[in-house]
Amino acid sequence: MNLKGRLLIGAEWVETEKTFEVLNPYSQQVIGSFAFATTQETEEAVIAAHLALLDFADSLPGWRSEILLKIAHLVREQREELAQLITLEQGKSIHESRSEVDYALSFINWYAEESKRIYGDVVPSNKPNQRQFSLFQPIGVVAIITPWNFPLAMMVRKIAPMIAAGCTGVVKPSEETPFTALRFVELCLQAGLPAGVINLVAGDAKAIGEVLCASKQVKMLTFTGSTLVGKQLLAKAAPTVKRVCMELGGNAPFIVCKDADLELAARALVATKLRNGGQSCICANRILVDESVYERFLSQLLPLLQQIKIGDGADESVQLGPVISRVAQRRIGALVNKALDDGAQLVYQSEVEGGGCLVGIQVLAMRAAQGDIFSSEIFGPIIPIYKFNGREEALKIANDSDYGLAAYVFSNNAQEINYFINRLEYGMLGVNEVGISSAHTSFGGVKESGLGREGGRRGIMEFLEEKFVSWNFN
Ligand code: ADP
């Protein structure tokens, strides 16, 4: 496999002398090389987006909707090719890659409709001969920086509302997974999206980020990635007072109360924890189990874990692929070793055979709700379980985090559920379920997990500016 990746600047596919290599996380083989953008290419991409904005911001919503529907059509046609590409460069199981394409498609379809519903407000005036109203207009050029964990979906969740709103932009995918992004922007052009509306750069992430944040022409930065990088970008975007939408890290508590349906909770935990090998910002990271049901919960959980097949994501029989890189593999190993040194007990460990960056499932019975593994995003198939005694203790442990993205509660007691709904400091709650993310609902966090929302009605508003008009016609 020797893919060649180019940048997209306006209507031009751009090659550069320097390139970077992209690896398959399972085989660790190079799958291709990609043009390496730095300051100059990024500046050109911003200019291209700015030029395209003149017409695109004035375009009719119905036309933008049609373009989105054409993009959706092409993505549907290319579903298998895109899924194979995601697995090739990201490593997840091919089944999950197909689901990722479907999930991305749902956002394109949703925002194809929302582009026609950018309603304003008419305000009853307090004076005669006066009309007052607010319009919502495209914010302008948008910088889009996306991660590797869902290389298609995280980007589409931003690009679809951007197009729907009439904005143009520069996307910088992760250098670990640029080929999926490239294929998607190719499909956008094929669908008739005018040149310059979307531009793609990848390479020197820091230099690209600096140009995008410093540019006065860029009016908004939408980022999905780590809280660490998010904070750096926030600081860099401050001097130009950009709109920011930040989807940052999470440290989701998964609370199993004494009256929960334990079978349901165990199945849900496997679904959220092992999706994408635990490399999702909303996956359960701290499993809190009422001590009175602890043993019964484990007896439901362990048989499910024993059935999971780990290996090359491209193999149709595999459910759990490798983690993204050697660095990630080592980081996860260090977190587990530290937890074991601090007194955690290894309750279960799956067998792992084969190459690359495979990480086996490990269940840890934690001694105390503290330490690195408690406070950091694990981003791997590690299941640390903490016992609690009563809802007050569960709540205290659950809220003891700088993160506030997703939380899960399993209980059949309405009083208990209501207690947690009112008090959990998280942007999203799953109650007796973990499927909390979809095109028609809000996605986003509180505390250091982010700013703004993606998806749903709110998602498009991030890309719009309100203009209030007071009109005297005396
Ligand atoms: P992850 O842990 O998901 O890789 P990162 O925050 O490191 O999270 O990366 C998310 C995105 O941010 C990627 O596209 C990455 O290349 C980009 N990125 C990382 N560092 C910077 C930076 N200093 N400036 C701009 N973008 C960056």
Short mmCIF file of C-alpha atoms and ligand atoms in Angstrom, two decimals:
data_model
loop_
_atom_site.label_atom_id
_atom_site.label_comp_id
_atom_site.label_asym_id
_atom_site.label_seq_id
_atom_site.Cartn_x
_atom_site.Cartn_y
_atom_site.Cartn_z
CA MET A 1 0.00 0.00 0.00
CA ASN A 2 1.49 3.33 -1.00
CA LEU A 3 -1.07 6.11 -0.75
CA LYS A 4 -0.09 9.64 -1.71
CA GLY A 5 -1.72 12.53 0.09
CA ARG A 6 -1.89 16.10 -1.13
CA LEU A 7 -3.12 19.28 0.43
CA LEU A 8 -6.17 21.06 -0.94
CA ILE A 9 -5.81 24.81 -1.26
CA GLY A 10 -8.62 26.47 -3.20
CA ALA A 11 -8.98 24.43 -6.38
CA GLU A 12 -5.38 23.15 -6.27
CA TRP A 13 -4.12 19.79 -5.08
CA VAL A 14 -0.75 20.73 -3.63
CA GLU A 15 2.33 18.57 -3.20
CA THR A 16 5.28 19.59 -1.05
CA GLU A 17 8.93 18.56 -1.08
CA LYS A 18 8.76 17.34 2.48
CA THR A 19 6.25 14.63 3.30
CA PHE A 20 5.25 12.63 6.37
CA GLU A 21 4.48 8.93 6.63
CA VAL A 22 1.30 7.33 7.90
CA LEU A 23 1.41 3.91 9.60
CA ASN A 24 -1.12 1.13 9.97
CA PRO A 25 -1.47 0.70 13.75
CA TYR A 26 -1.73 -3.09 13.52
CA SER A 27 1.05 -3.98 11.07
CA GLN A 28 3.14 -0.88 11.79
CA GLN A 29 3.75 -0.76 8.03
CA VAL A 30 3.83 2.54 6.18
CA ILE A 31 0.61 2.90 4.21
CA GLY A 32 1.50 6.12 2.44
CA SER A 33 3.04 9.55 2.56
CA PHE A 34 1.32 12.89 2.82
CA ALA A 35 2.33 16.42 1.82
CA PHE A 36 3.71 18.36 4.79
CA ALA A 37 2.08 21.74 5.22
CA THR A 38 3.62 24.44 7.29
CA THR A 39 3.10 28.20 7.72
CA GLN A 40 3.02 29.17 4.05
CA GLU A 41 0.53 26.54 2.87
CA THR A 42 -1.72 27.33 5.81
CA GLU A 43 -1.69 31.04 5.03
CA GLU A 44 -2.61 30.23 1.44
CA ALA A 45 -5.42 27.98 2.60
CA VAL A 46 -6.84 30.77 4.77
CA ILE A 47 -6.72 33.16 1.79
CA ALA A 48 -8.53 30.59 -0.37
CA ALA A 49 -11.24 30.13 2.28
CA HIS A 50 -11.59 33.87 2.64
CA LEU A 51 -11.98 34.38 -1.12
CA ALA A 52 -14.59 31.64 -1.34
CA LEU A 53 -16.54 33.15 1.54
CA LEU A 54 -17.71 36.15 -0.53
CA ASP A 55 -20.07 34.04 -2.63
CA PHE A 56 -20.66 31.15 -0.28
CA ALA A 57 -21.91 33.27 2.60
CA ASP A 58 -24.54 34.72 0.23
CA SER A 59 -25.58 31.38 -1.25
CA LEU A 60 -29.12 30.12 -0.84
CA PRO A 61 -29.78 27.68 2.01
CA GLY A 62 -31.70 25.32 -0.28
CA TRP A 63 -28.69 25.07 -2.60
CA ARG A 64 -26.33 24.33 0.28
CA SER A 65 -28.78 21.70 1.42
CA GLU A 66 -28.68 20.07 -2.01
CA ILE A 67 -24.90 20.01 -2.00
CA LEU A 68 -24.91 18.34 1.41
CA LEU A 69 -27.37 15.75 0.14
CA LYS A 70 -25.09 15.06 -2.83
CA ILE A 71 -22.13 14.67 -0.48
CA ALA A 72 -24.24 12.26 1.58
CA HIS A 73 -25.08 10.30 -1.56
CA LEU A 74 -21.40 9.95 -2.49
CA VAL A 75 -20.39 9.00 1.06
CA ARG A 76 -23.09 6.31 1.05
CA GLU A 77 -21.81 5.01 -2.29
CA GLN A 78 -18.24 4.96 -0.95
CA ARG A 79 -19.19 3.52 2.44
CA GLU A 80 -17.04 0.41 2.16
CA GLU A 81 -14.04 2.21 0.69
CA LEU A 82 -14.16 4.83 3.44
CA ALA A 83 -14.55 2.17 6.12
CA GLN A 84 -11.54 0.25 4.82
CA LEU A 85 -9.52 3.46 4.81
CA ILE A 86 -10.48 4.26 8.41
CA THR A 87 -9.44 0.78 9.56
CA LEU A 88 -6.23 0.97 7.56
CA GLU A 89 -4.96 4.17 9.14
CA GLN A 90 -6.77 4.17 12.49
CA GLY A 91 -6.87 0.45 13.32
CA LYS A 92 -10.43 0.02 14.65
CA SER A 93 -12.46 -3.02 13.62
CA ILE A 94 -13.99 -2.84 10.19
CA HIS A 95 -17.47 -3.16 11.72
CA GLU A 96 -16.85 -0.05 13.79
CA SER A 97 -15.49 1.78 10.75
CA ARG A 98 -18.69 1.03 8.85
CA SER A 99 -20.68 2.36 11.81
CA GLU A 100 -18.50 5.45 11.83
CA VAL A 101 -19.34 6.15 8.19
CA ASP A 102 -23.06 5.73 8.97
CA TYR A 103 -22.76 8.02 11.97
CA ALA A 104 -20.95 10.65 9.87
CA LEU A 105 -23.67 10.34 7.22
CA SER A 106 -26.37 11.07 9.78
CA PHE A 107 -24.75 14.47 10.44
CA ILE A 108 -24.59 15.35 6.76
CA ASN A 109 -28.27 14.51 6.37
CA TRP A 110 -29.25 16.36 9.54
CA TYR A 111 -27.43 19.55 8.57
CA ALA A 112 -28.75 19.35 4.99
CA GLU A 113 -32.12 19.98 6.67
CA GLU A 114 -30.90 22.46 9.27
CA SER A 115 -29.41 24.77 6.61
CA LYS A 116 -33.03 25.60 5.64
CA ARG A 117 -33.98 26.42 9.23
CA ILE A 118 -31.65 29.24 10.18
CA TYR A 119 -34.47 31.28 11.65
CA GLY A 120 -34.02 34.69 13.24
CA ASP A 121 -36.04 36.44 15.94
CA VAL A 122 -38.63 39.18 15.50
CA VAL A 123 -38.81 41.25 18.68
CA PRO A 124 -41.97 43.25 19.53
CA SER A 125 -40.79 46.87 19.67
CA ASN A 126 -41.63 49.38 22.42
CA LYS A 127 -41.84 52.34 20.04
CA PRO A 128 -44.17 53.21 17.14
CA ASN A 129 -42.82 52.93 13.62
CA GLN A 130 -40.00 50.70 14.63
CA ARG A 131 -39.16 47.13 13.71
CA GLN A 132 -36.64 45.12 15.65
CA PHE A 133 -35.27 41.76 14.66
CA SER A 134 -32.21 39.54 14.72
CA LEU A 135 -30.67 37.77 11.75
CA PHE A 136 -28.26 34.88 11.94
CA GLN A 137 -25.43 35.12 9.43
CA PRO A 138 -22.44 32.86 8.71
CA ILE A 139 -19.57 33.68 11.06
CA GLY A 140 -16.97 33.53 8.29
CA VAL A 141 -13.81 31.46 7.82
CA VAL A 142 -13.56 28.56 10.24
CA ALA A 143 -10.46 26.66 11.38
CA ILE A 144 -11.19 22.98 11.99
CA ILE A 145 -8.70 20.80 13.87
CA THR A 146 -9.64 17.16 14.35
CA PRO A 147 -8.26 14.05 16.09
CA TRP A 148 -7.47 10.53 14.93
CA ASN A 149 -9.95 8.52 17.01
CA PHE A 150 -12.91 9.03 14.65
CA PRO A 151 -11.12 10.41 11.59
CA LEU A 152 -14.26 10.78 9.49
CA ALA A 153 -16.96 11.50 12.05
CA MET A 154 -15.18 14.16 14.11
CA MET A 155 -14.45 16.10 10.94
CA VAL A 156 -17.87 15.69 9.35
CA ARG A 157 -19.55 16.77 12.59
CA LYS A 158 -17.88 20.14 12.01
CA ILE A 159 -17.80 20.42 8.21
CA ALA A 160 -21.48 19.57 7.67
CA PRO A 161 -22.82 22.40 9.90
CA MET A 162 -20.12 24.70 8.54
CA ILE A 163 -21.39 24.19 4.99
CA ALA A 164 -25.02 24.37 6.12
CA ALA A 165 -24.35 27.72 7.78
CA GLY A 166 -22.65 29.20 4.69
CA CYS A 167 -19.15 29.33 6.16
CA THR A 168 -15.88 28.31 4.54
CA GLY A 169 -12.93 26.72 6.27
CA VAL A 170 -9.53 25.14 6.58
CA VAL A 171 -9.45 21.64 8.04
CA LYS A 172 -6.41 20.13 9.69
CA PRO A 173 -6.93 16.43 10.36
CA SER A 174 -4.65 14.48 12.65
CA GLU A 175 -1.36 13.51 11.01
CA GLU A 176 -2.06 9.93 12.16
CA THR A 177 -5.18 9.72 9.96
CA PRO A 178 -5.12 12.25 7.11
CA PHE A 179 -6.19 9.94 4.26
CA THR A 180 -9.80 9.58 5.43
CA ALA A 181 -10.04 13.37 5.60
CA LEU A 182 -8.56 13.67 2.14
CA ARG A 183 -11.04 11.19 0.69
CA PHE A 184 -13.92 13.08 2.28
CA VAL A 185 -12.89 16.47 0.86
CA GLU A 186 -12.46 14.84 -2.56
CA LEU A 187 -16.07 13.68 -2.31
CA CYS A 188 -17.16 17.20 -1.29
CA LEU A 189 -15.64 18.64 -4.47
CA GLN A 190 -17.11 15.83 -6.55
CA ALA A 191 -20.53 16.73 -5.13
CA GLY A 192 -20.15 20.29 -6.42
CA LEU A 193 -18.92 22.15 -3.34
CA PRO A 194 -17.22 25.25 -4.79
CA ALA A 195 -13.43 25.38 -4.66
CA GLY A 196 -12.11 27.14 -1.57
CA VAL A 197 -15.10 26.37 0.64
CA ILE A 198 -13.09 23.58 2.22
CA ASN A 199 -9.29 23.50 2.25
CA LEU A 200 -7.13 20.80 3.77
CA VAL A 201 -3.70 21.11 5.36
CA ALA A 202 -1.73 18.63 7.47
CA GLY A 203 1.91 18.42 8.52
CA ASP A 204 3.43 20.73 11.11
CA ALA A 205 0.51 20.79 13.56
CA LYS A 206 2.00 23.52 15.75
CA ALA A 207 2.84 25.86 12.86
CA ILE A 208 -0.56 25.26 11.25
CA GLY A 209 -2.31 25.90 14.56
CA GLU A 210 -0.39 29.13 15.05
CA VAL A 211 -1.39 30.52 11.66
CA LEU A 212 -5.02 29.52 12.08
CA CYS A 213 -5.25 31.01 15.59
CA ALA A 214 -3.42 34.24 14.78
CA SER A 215 -5.25 35.01 11.52
CA LYS A 216 -7.73 37.86 11.69
CA GLN A 217 -9.54 36.36 8.70
CA VAL A 218 -10.32 33.20 10.67
CA LYS A 219 -13.35 34.00 12.81
CA MET A 220 -13.86 30.70 14.56
CA LEU A 221 -11.83 27.75 15.77
CA THR A 222 -13.53 24.41 16.23
CA PHE A 223 -11.32 21.79 17.80
CA THR A 224 -11.70 18.21 18.97
CA GLY A 225 -8.75 16.77 20.86
CA SER A 226 -6.98 16.74 24.18
CA THR A 227 -7.65 19.27 26.92
CA LEU A 228 -3.93 20.07 26.96
CA VAL A 229 -3.81 21.15 23.31
CA GLY A 230 -7.26 22.74 23.58
CA LYS A 231 -6.02 25.06 26.32
CA GLN A 232 -3.00 26.04 24.22
CA LEU A 233 -5.21 26.82 21.25
CA LEU A 234 -7.65 28.79 23.41
CA ALA A 235 -4.78 31.00 24.55
CA LYS A 236 -3.57 31.44 20.98
CA ALA A 237 -7.06 32.33 19.76
CA ALA A 238 -7.58 34.93 22.48
CA PRO A 239 -5.75 37.88 20.86
CA THR A 240 -8.14 37.84 17.89
CA VAL A 241 -11.19 37.10 20.09
CA LYS A 242 -12.31 34.15 17.98
CA ARG A 243 -15.43 32.14 18.53
CA VAL A 244 -14.25 28.80 19.89
CA CYS A 245 -15.92 25.44 20.00
CA MET A 246 -13.88 23.00 22.03
CA GLU A 247 -14.60 19.29 22.33
CA LEU A 248 -11.93 18.19 24.77
CA GLY A 249 -11.16 15.21 26.95
CA GLY A 250 -13.41 13.27 29.29
CA ASN A 251 -13.14 11.07 32.35
CA ALA A 252 -16.61 9.52 32.37
CA PRO A 253 -17.92 7.93 35.56
CA PHE A 254 -20.06 4.85 35.00
CA ILE A 255 -22.18 4.44 38.11
CA VAL A 256 -23.81 1.08 38.86
CA CYS A 257 -26.31 1.48 41.69
CA LYS A 258 -27.48 -1.35 43.91
CA ASP A 259 -30.84 -1.64 42.18
CA ALA A 260 -29.45 -1.54 38.63
CA ASP A 261 -30.15 -4.17 36.01
CA LEU A 262 -26.67 -5.64 36.26
CA GLU A 263 -26.81 -7.56 33.01
CA LEU A 264 -27.81 -4.41 31.14
CA ALA A 265 -25.09 -2.42 32.90
CA ALA A 266 -22.41 -5.00 32.09
CA ARG A 267 -23.38 -5.11 28.42
CA ALA A 268 -23.46 -1.34 28.23
CA LEU A 269 -20.05 -1.09 29.86
CA VAL A 270 -18.54 -3.44 27.30
CA ALA A 271 -20.15 -1.42 24.50
CA THR A 272 -18.88 1.96 25.70
CA LYS A 273 -15.50 0.80 27.00
CA LEU A 274 -14.45 -1.28 24.05
CA ARG A 275 -15.84 0.93 21.31
CA ASN A 276 -12.77 2.05 19.39
CA GLY A 277 -10.62 0.27 21.97
CA GLY A 278 -11.59 2.75 24.66
CA GLN A 279 -10.23 5.58 22.55
CA SER A 280 -13.30 7.75 22.72
CA CYS A 281 -13.68 10.83 24.88
CA ILE A 282 -17.11 9.72 26.17
CA CYS A 283 -16.17 6.14 27.02
CA ALA A 284 -16.52 4.96 30.62
CA ASN A 285 -13.25 5.71 32.36
CA ARG A 286 -14.08 5.20 36.04
CA ILE A 287 -16.46 2.37 36.84
CA LEU A 288 -18.15 2.98 40.19
CA VAL A 289 -20.06 0.01 41.56
CA ASP A 290 -22.14 -0.13 44.74
CA GLU A 291 -20.28 -2.51 47.04
CA SER A 292 -23.42 -4.57 47.66
CA VAL A 293 -23.59 -5.63 43.98
CA TYR A 294 -19.86 -5.60 43.18
CA GLU A 295 -19.32 -9.39 42.95
CA ARG A 296 -22.55 -9.93 41.01
CA PHE A 297 -21.62 -7.18 38.56
CA LEU A 298 -18.18 -8.73 37.96
CA SER A 299 -19.78 -12.11 37.34
CA GLN A 300 -21.91 -10.52 34.62
CA LEU A 301 -19.01 -8.58 33.12
CA LEU A 302 -16.14 -11.07 32.89
CA PRO A 303 -17.84 -13.65 30.62
CA LEU A 304 -18.66 -10.87 28.16
CA LEU A 305 -15.04 -9.76 28.05
CA GLN A 306 -13.83 -13.32 27.48
CA GLN A 307 -15.74 -13.42 24.21
CA ILE A 308 -14.01 -10.41 22.65
CA LYS A 309 -11.65 -11.20 19.81
CA ILE A 310 -8.63 -8.90 19.61
CA GLY A 311 -6.46 -8.45 16.52
CA ASP A 312 -6.18 -6.81 13.13
CA GLY A 313 -9.17 -4.51 12.67
CA ALA A 314 -9.37 -5.50 9.00
CA ASP A 315 -10.20 -9.10 10.00
CA GLU A 316 -14.01 -9.44 9.91
CA SER A 317 -14.00 -11.66 13.02
CA VAL A 318 -12.15 -9.10 15.18
CA GLN A 319 -14.05 -6.81 17.58
CA LEU A 320 -11.13 -4.99 19.21
CA GLY A 321 -8.33 -3.56 17.10
CA PRO A 322 -5.00 -2.04 18.15
CA VAL A 323 -4.55 1.31 19.85
CA ILE A 324 -3.31 4.11 17.64
CA SER A 325 0.46 4.01 18.24
CA ARG A 326 3.41 2.60 20.17
CA VAL A 327 3.43 5.76 22.24
CA ALA A 328 -0.20 5.19 23.23
CA GLN A 329 0.53 1.51 23.97
CA ARG A 330 3.40 2.43 26.28
CA ARG A 331 1.41 5.19 27.99
CA ILE A 332 -1.46 2.80 28.78
CA GLY A 333 0.99 0.16 30.05
CA ALA A 334 2.60 2.72 32.36
CA LEU A 335 -0.80 3.80 33.74
CA VAL A 336 -1.73 0.21 34.55
CA ASN A 337 1.65 -0.55 36.15
CA LYS A 338 1.39 2.54 38.32
CA ALA A 339 -2.11 1.52 39.44
CA LEU A 340 -0.86 -1.99 40.30
CA ASP A 341 2.07 -0.49 42.24
CA ASP A 342 -0.44 1.60 44.15
CA GLY A 343 -2.34 -1.47 45.26
CA ALA A 344 -4.87 -2.21 42.50
CA GLN A 345 -5.59 -5.87 41.81
CA LEU A 346 -5.67 -7.36 38.34
CA VAL A 347 -9.02 -9.13 38.14
CA TYR A 348 -8.92 -10.04 34.47
CA GLN A 349 -6.49 -9.79 31.58
CA SER A 350 -7.18 -10.98 28.05
CA GLU A 351 -4.69 -12.91 25.97
CA VAL A 352 -3.14 -10.91 23.16
CA GLU A 353 -1.37 -12.46 20.20
CA GLY A 354 -0.17 -10.69 17.11
CA GLY A 355 1.76 -7.64 16.20
CA GLY A 356 1.39 -3.95 16.28
CA CYS A 357 -0.13 -1.86 18.99
CA LEU A 358 -2.51 -4.37 20.50
CA VAL A 359 -3.50 -3.80 24.11
CA GLY A 360 -5.42 -6.51 25.95
CA ILE A 361 -8.47 -5.84 28.06
CA GLN A 362 -7.58 -5.47 31.72
CA VAL A 363 -9.97 -5.19 34.66
CA LEU A 364 -8.53 -3.59 37.78
CA ALA A 365 -10.08 -3.66 41.23
CA MET A 366 -9.00 -0.27 42.54
CA ARG A 367 -8.03 0.28 46.15
CA ALA A 368 -8.87 3.96 46.26
CA ALA A 369 -10.48 6.61 44.07
CA GLN A 370 -7.23 8.46 43.40
CA GLY A 371 -4.01 8.28 41.41
CA ASP A 372 -3.10 8.82 37.77
CA ILE A 373 -5.51 6.26 36.36
CA PHE A 374 -8.36 7.89 38.31
CA SER A 375 -7.65 11.41 37.10
CA SER A 376 -6.53 10.85 33.50
CA GLU A 377 -8.21 9.80 30.30
CA ILE A 378 -7.05 6.19 29.84
CA PHE A 379 -7.82 5.95 26.12
CA GLY A 380 -7.41 2.19 26.08
CA PRO A 381 -9.38 -0.99 26.95
CA ILE A 382 -8.63 -0.78 30.67
CA ILE A 383 -11.50 -1.13 33.15
CA PRO A 384 -10.72 0.25 36.62
CA ILE A 385 -13.52 -0.51 39.08
CA TYR A 386 -14.07 1.47 42.27
CA LYS A 387 -16.47 0.38 45.03
CA PHE A 388 -18.78 2.87 46.69
CA ASN A 389 -21.19 2.81 49.58
CA GLY A 390 -24.35 4.84 48.88
CA ARG A 391 -25.20 7.55 46.38
CA GLU A 392 -23.48 10.42 48.23
CA GLU A 393 -20.15 8.69 47.96
CA ALA A 394 -20.74 7.78 44.30
CA LEU A 395 -21.56 11.40 43.48
CA LYS A 396 -18.50 12.70 45.29
CA ILE A 397 -16.19 10.32 43.41
CA ALA A 398 -17.94 10.96 40.08
CA ASN A 399 -17.63 14.75 40.32
CA ASP A 400 -14.04 14.60 41.54
CA SER A 401 -12.58 15.44 38.13
CA ASP A 402 -11.54 18.48 36.12
CA TYR A 403 -13.37 16.91 33.20
CA GLY A 404 -17.13 17.11 32.65
CA LEU A 405 -18.05 15.47 29.36
CA ALA A 406 -20.17 12.31 29.75
CA ALA A 407 -21.44 10.33 32.73
CA TYR A 408 -23.52 7.16 32.96
CA VAL A 409 -25.90 5.99 35.65
CA PHE A 410 -27.46 2.54 35.91
CA SER A 411 -30.37 2.24 38.30
CA ASN A 412 -34.02 1.26 38.33
CA ASN A 413 -34.89 3.68 41.09
CA ALA A 414 -36.37 6.96 39.81
CA GLN A 415 -35.39 8.86 42.99
CA GLU A 416 -31.81 7.72 42.64
CA ILE A 417 -31.68 8.60 38.94
CA ASN A 418 -33.15 12.04 39.58
CA TYR A 419 -30.58 12.62 42.34
CA PHE A 420 -27.75 12.00 39.87
CA ILE A 421 -29.35 13.92 36.97
CA ASN A 422 -29.55 17.01 39.18
CA ARG A 423 -26.05 16.80 40.62
CA LEU A 424 -23.64 15.23 38.15
CA GLU A 425 -21.38 17.95 36.70
CA TYR A 426 -21.34 16.64 33.15
CA GLY A 427 -22.54 17.90 29.77
CA MET A 428 -24.14 14.57 28.81
CA LEU A 429 -25.75 11.84 30.86
CA GLY A 430 -26.66 8.32 29.80
CA VAL A 431 -29.25 6.76 32.10
CA ASN A 432 -29.45 3.00 31.66
CA GLU A 433 -27.82 3.46 28.27
CA VAL A 434 -24.57 4.51 26.65
CA GLY A 435 -25.69 5.48 23.13
CA ILE A 436 -25.73 9.19 23.90
CA SER A 437 -24.32 10.69 20.73
CA SER A 438 -26.37 11.28 17.60
CA ALA A 439 -26.84 13.90 14.90
CA HIS A 440 -30.07 15.28 16.33
CA THR A 441 -28.83 15.80 19.91
CA SER A 442 -26.31 18.05 21.64
CA PHE A 443 -22.78 16.86 22.23
CA GLY A 444 -20.42 18.75 24.51
CA GLY A 445 -18.90 19.11 27.92
CA VAL A 446 -18.65 21.37 30.93
CA LYS A 447 -15.63 22.20 33.14
CA GLU A 448 -12.37 21.46 31.27
CA SER A 449 -14.09 19.20 28.77
CA GLY A 450 -15.02 22.01 26.48
CA LEU A 451 -17.01 24.94 25.25
CA GLY A 452 -19.96 24.89 22.88
CA ARG A 453 -21.98 22.05 21.45
CA GLU A 454 -21.98 19.92 18.31
CA GLY A 455 -24.97 18.21 16.77
CA GLY A 456 -28.64 18.97 17.07
CA ARG A 457 -30.20 22.41 16.83
CA ARG A 458 -27.35 24.00 18.77
CA GLY A 459 -24.63 22.64 16.47
CA ILE A 460 -25.32 25.01 13.59
CA MET A 461 -25.66 28.05 15.87
CA GLU A 462 -21.95 27.83 16.66
CA PHE A 463 -21.25 28.77 13.04
CA LEU A 464 -23.59 31.78 13.01
CA GLU A 465 -23.35 35.35 14.26
CA GLU A 466 -26.40 37.20 15.49
CA LYS A 467 -27.03 40.59 13.95
CA PHE A 468 -29.63 42.70 15.71
CA VAL A 469 -31.46 45.32 13.61
CA SER A 470 -33.46 48.21 14.98
CA TRP A 471 -35.30 49.92 12.10
CA ASN A 472 -37.03 53.25 12.49
CA PHE A 473 -39.32 54.13 9.56
CA ASN A 474 -40.84 57.39 10.74
P1 ADP B 1 -5.17 13.33 20.59
O1 ADP B 1 -4.78 12.85 21.92
O2 ADP B 1 -6.55 13.04 20.19
O3 ADP B 1 -4.14 13.08 19.54
P2 ADP B 1 -4.36 16.05 20.39
O4 ADP B 1 -4.94 17.17 21.13
O5 ADP B 1 -2.92 15.76 20.57
O6 ADP B 1 -5.28 14.86 20.80
O7 ADP B 1 -4.62 16.19 18.84
C1 ADP B 1 -5.83 16.61 18.29
C2 ADP B 1 -5.54 17.43 17.06
O8 ADP B 1 -4.80 18.58 17.46
C3 ADP B 1 -4.68 16.72 16.01
O9 ADP B 1 -5.08 17.14 14.73
C4 ADP B 1 -3.30 17.26 16.32
O10 ADP B 1 -2.42 17.22 15.20
C5 ADP B 1 -3.63 18.67 16.68
N1 ADP B 1 -2.60 19.37 17.45
C6 ADP B 1 -1.76 18.85 18.37
N2 ADP B 1 -0.95 19.81 18.86
C7 ADP B 1 -1.29 20.97 18.22
C8 ADP B 1 -0.83 22.33 18.28
N3 ADP B 1 0.14 22.70 19.12
N4 ADP B 1 -1.42 23.22 17.47
C9 ADP B 1 -2.42 22.86 16.64
N5 ADP B 1 -2.90 21.62 16.55
C10 ADP B 1 -2.34 20.67 17.32
#
